[in-house]
């Protein structure tokens, strides 16, 4: 059984060739779908949130909130039911599902927090890097019902629903169906010349 997971550094090294040397953790984080269905411990889960907590944010507003359900808990079906069919096919083997929401206004003056999504994106990346380092699968998801999530989880109006995250223990690729097995490999990126534009567009 080939476990192609976050900590499979050889698969990552094969697929990802940086143009400049960067910290290995950045290249080694990727988004596998194959998970074992085993639970995530309380300590592991809190370690992920601890990593998220230290993200930078405008005025240190810390707009991120992580709503979550553990596998086999009473809340699990509610979270799982938000996912679209494609994501349900693989995320059923996650240990934890999260809905990430972000506060759109500052708590102290109610003014719009223009960078709230940007800040919450940084918190998610912290969580993903920490999880990758711990050998966990951490996989972001846009494929779910945003309106239903806001309703079902009593998200207050001043928060925006940003994304969902599946966290789990790596599993063998054989747990995936043929379509998703085909997709199970680390991806490449655009060259720097396409993303860094000196002097503007
Ligand atoms: C916010 C966000 C939403 C995503 N939505 C989905 C999704 O709904 N389903 C899925 O299978 N992958 C989803 N992905 C995974 C991306 O496709 C993946 O991160 C991207 O292809 C880059 O690959 P890597 O994470 O392995 O480096 C999402 C990732 C992010 C960050």
Coordinates of C-alpha atoms and ligand atoms in Angstrom, one line a residue:
X1 CA 0.0 0.0 0.0
X2 CA 1.4 3.3 -1.0
X3 CA 0.6 6.1 1.4
X4 CA 1.1 9.3 -0.6
X5 CA 0.5 11.8 2.1
X6 CA 1.7 15.1 3.4
X7 CA 4.9 13.6 4.8
X8 CA 5.8 11.8 1.6
X9 CA 8.7 14.0 0.8
X10 CA 10.0 12.1 -2.2
X11 CA 6.7 12.5 -4.1
X12 CA 6.8 16.2 -3.3
X13 CA 10.5 16.6 -4.3
X14 CA 9.6 14.9 -7.7
X15 CA 6.7 17.3 -8.4
X16 CA 8.0 20.5 -7.0
X17 CA 11.2 22.1 -8.1
X18 CA 11.6 25.5 -6.6
X19 CA 13.5 28.1 -8.7
X20 CA 15.1 29.4 -5.5
X21 CA 15.8 27.5 -2.3
X22 CA 13.0 28.0 0.3
X23 CA 12.1 26.4 3.6
X24 CA 11.2 22.7 2.9
X25 CA 7.9 23.0 4.9
X26 CA 6.5 25.3 2.3
X27 CA 7.0 22.8 -0.5
X28 CA 6.1 19.8 1.5
X29 CA 2.6 21.1 2.4
X30 CA 0.1 19.9 -0.1
X31 CA -3.5 18.8 -0.2
X32 CA -3.9 15.1 -0.4
X33 CA -7.4 13.5 -0.3
X34 CA -6.6 10.0 0.9
X35 CA -7.3 9.6 4.6
X36 CA -7.6 6.7 6.9
X37 CA -10.8 7.6 8.8
X38 CA -8.9 7.6 12.1
X39 CA -9.7 10.3 14.7
X40 CA -7.5 13.3 15.4
X41 CA -6.5 13.7 19.1
X42 CA -7.5 16.7 21.2
X43 CA -3.9 17.6 21.5
X44 CA -3.3 17.5 17.7
X45 CA -6.4 19.6 17.1
X46 CA -5.5 22.2 19.6
X47 CA -2.0 22.3 18.2
X48 CA -3.4 23.2 14.8
X49 CA -5.5 26.0 16.3
X50 CA -2.5 27.2 18.3
X51 CA -0.6 27.6 15.0
X52 CA -3.5 29.5 13.5
X53 CA -3.7 31.8 16.5
X54 CA -0.3 33.3 15.8
X55 CA -1.0 34.5 12.3
X56 CA -0.5 38.3 11.7
X57 CA -3.6 40.4 11.0
X58 CA -4.4 44.1 10.4
X59 CA -4.5 45.9 13.8
X60 CA -4.1 42.4 15.4
X61 CA -7.8 42.1 14.9
X62 CA -7.6 38.2 14.6
X63 CA -10.8 37.9 12.7
X64 CA -10.6 34.1 12.2
X65 CA -12.9 31.7 13.9
X66 CA -12.8 27.9 13.3
X67 CA -16.1 26.1 13.8
X68 CA -15.5 22.4 13.9
X69 CA -16.9 18.9 14.2
X70 CA -15.0 15.7 15.1
X71 CA -15.8 12.5 13.3
X72 CA -18.5 10.4 15.0
X73 CA -19.7 13.4 17.1
X74 CA -23.3 14.8 17.1
X75 CA -22.2 17.8 15.0
X76 CA -20.5 15.7 12.3
X77 CA -23.5 15.1 10.1
X78 CA -24.3 18.8 10.1
X79 CA -20.8 19.7 8.9
X80 CA -20.5 16.8 6.5
X81 CA -23.9 17.6 5.0
X82 CA -22.6 21.0 3.9
X83 CA -20.1 19.5 1.5
X84 CA -20.8 19.0 -2.2
X85 CA -20.8 15.5 -3.6
X86 CA -17.2 15.6 -4.9
X87 CA -15.9 16.6 -1.5
X88 CA -18.1 14.1 0.4
X89 CA -16.6 11.3 -1.6
X90 CA -13.1 11.8 0.0
X91 CA -13.8 13.9 3.1
X92 CA -15.9 11.2 4.6
X93 CA -12.6 9.8 5.9
X94 CA -11.5 13.0 7.7
X95 CA -11.1 13.1 11.5
X96 CA -12.3 16.7 11.8
X97 CA -14.2 19.1 9.5
X98 CA -14.0 22.8 10.0
X99 CA -15.9 25.8 8.7
X100 CA -13.6 28.9 8.7
X101 CA -15.4 32.2 9.2
X102 CA -14.0 35.7 9.4
X103 CA -15.2 38.9 11.2
X104 CA -15.9 41.6 8.6
X105 CA -15.7 44.5 11.1
X106 CA -13.3 45.5 13.9
X107 CA -14.7 44.6 17.3
X108 CA -13.7 48.0 18.9
X109 CA -15.2 50.5 16.5
X110 CA -17.4 48.4 14.1
X111 CA -15.5 49.8 11.1
X112 CA -15.1 47.5 8.1
X113 CA -12.0 45.3 8.4
X114 CA -10.9 45.4 4.8
X115 CA -8.3 42.7 5.2
X116 CA -10.3 40.2 7.2
X117 CA -10.2 37.5 4.5
X118 CA -6.5 38.2 3.9
X119 CA -5.8 37.8 7.6
X120 CA -7.9 34.6 7.9
X121 CA -6.1 33.2 4.9
X122 CA -2.9 33.6 6.9
X123 CA -4.3 31.8 9.9
X124 CA -5.5 28.9 7.6
X125 CA -2.0 28.7 6.1
X126 CA -0.4 28.5 9.6
X127 CA -2.8 25.7 10.4
X128 CA -2.1 23.9 7.2
X129 CA 1.7 24.2 7.6
X130 CA 1.6 23.0 11.2
X131 CA -0.6 20.0 10.2
X132 CA 1.7 19.1 7.3
X133 CA 4.6 19.1 9.7
X134 CA 2.7 16.8 12.0
X135 CA 2.1 14.4 9.2
X136 CA -1.6 15.2 8.9
X137 CA -3.8 15.8 5.9
X138 CA -5.1 19.4 5.9
X139 CA -7.2 20.2 2.9
X140 CA -9.1 23.4 2.2
X141 CA -12.5 23.3 0.5
X142 CA -14.7 25.7 -1.4
X143 CA -17.1 23.0 -2.5
X144 CA -19.8 23.4 0.0
X145 CA -23.0 25.3 0.6
X146 CA -22.1 28.7 2.1
X147 CA -25.6 29.9 2.9
X148 CA -26.5 26.6 4.5
X149 CA -23.3 26.8 6.6
X150 CA -24.1 30.3 7.9
X151 CA -27.6 29.1 8.8
X152 CA -26.8 25.7 10.3
X153 CA -24.0 27.0 12.4
X154 CA -25.6 30.2 13.6
X155 CA -22.9 32.4 12.1
X156 CA -23.6 36.0 13.1
X157 CA -24.1 38.6 10.4
X158 CA -20.8 40.3 11.0
X159 CA -18.9 37.2 10.0
X160 CA -18.3 35.9 6.5
X161 CA -18.1 32.2 5.7
X162 CA -14.7 31.7 4.1
X163 CA -13.9 28.0 3.5
X164 CA -14.1 24.5 5.0
X165 CA -11.1 22.4 6.0
X166 CA -10.8 18.6 6.2
X167 CA -8.2 17.3 8.6
X168 CA -7.3 13.7 8.9
X169 CA -4.7 11.0 9.1
X170 CA -3.1 10.0 5.8
X171 CA -4.5 6.9 4.2
X172 CA -3.5 4.7 1.2
X173 CA -4.6 6.1 -2.3
X174 CA -6.7 2.9 -2.7
X175 CA -9.3 4.4 -0.5
X176 CA -10.1 7.0 -3.2
X177 CA -12.2 6.3 -6.3
X178 CA -10.6 6.2 -9.7
X179 CA -11.2 9.9 -10.5
X180 CA -9.8 11.2 -7.2
X181 CA -6.9 8.7 -7.2
X182 CA -5.8 10.2 -10.5
X183 CA -5.7 13.6 -8.9
X184 CA -3.6 12.5 -5.9
X185 CA -0.3 14.2 -6.5
X186 CA 1.4 17.4 -5.5
X187 CA 0.9 20.2 -8.0
X188 CA 3.3 22.7 -9.5
X189 CA 3.0 26.5 -9.6
X190 CA 3.2 29.5 -12.0
X191 CA 6.7 31.0 -12.4
X192 CA 7.7 34.1 -10.3
X193 CA 7.6 36.2 -13.5
X194 CA 3.8 35.7 -13.6
X195 CA 3.1 36.7 -10.0
X196 CA 5.6 39.4 -9.1
X197 CA 5.3 42.5 -11.4
X198 CA 7.8 45.2 -10.9
X199 CA 6.2 48.7 -11.2
X200 CA 2.6 47.4 -11.5
X201 CA 0.5 45.6 -14.2
Ligands
LIG1 C1 -9.7 27.9 -0.1 C2 -9.5 26.6 -0.8 C3 -10.5 25.9 -1.3 C4 -10.3 24.7 -1.9 N1 -11.4 23.9 -2.3 C5 -11.3 22.6 -2.6 C6 -12.4 21.8 -2.8 O1 -13.6 22.2 -2.6 N2 -12.2 20.5 -3.1 C7 -10.9 20.0 -3.2 O2 -10.8 18.8 -3.5 N3 -9.8 20.8 -3.1 C8 -10.0 22.1 -2.8 N4 -8.9 22.9 -2.6 C9 -7.5 22.3 -2.8 C10 -6.8 23.1 -3.9 O3 -7.3 22.6 -5.1 C11 -5.3 22.9 -3.7 O4 -4.9 23.6 -2.6 C12 -4.5 23.5 -4.9 O5 -4.8 22.7 -6.1 C13 -3.0 23.6 -4.7 O6 -2.6 22.3 -4.4 P1 -1.8 22.0 -3.0 O7 -2.7 22.5 -1.9 O8 -1.7 20.4 -3.0 O9 -0.5 22.6 -3.0 C14 -9.0 24.1 -2.0 C15 -7.9 24.9 -1.5 C16 -8.1 26.1 -0.9 C17 -7.0 26.8 -0.3

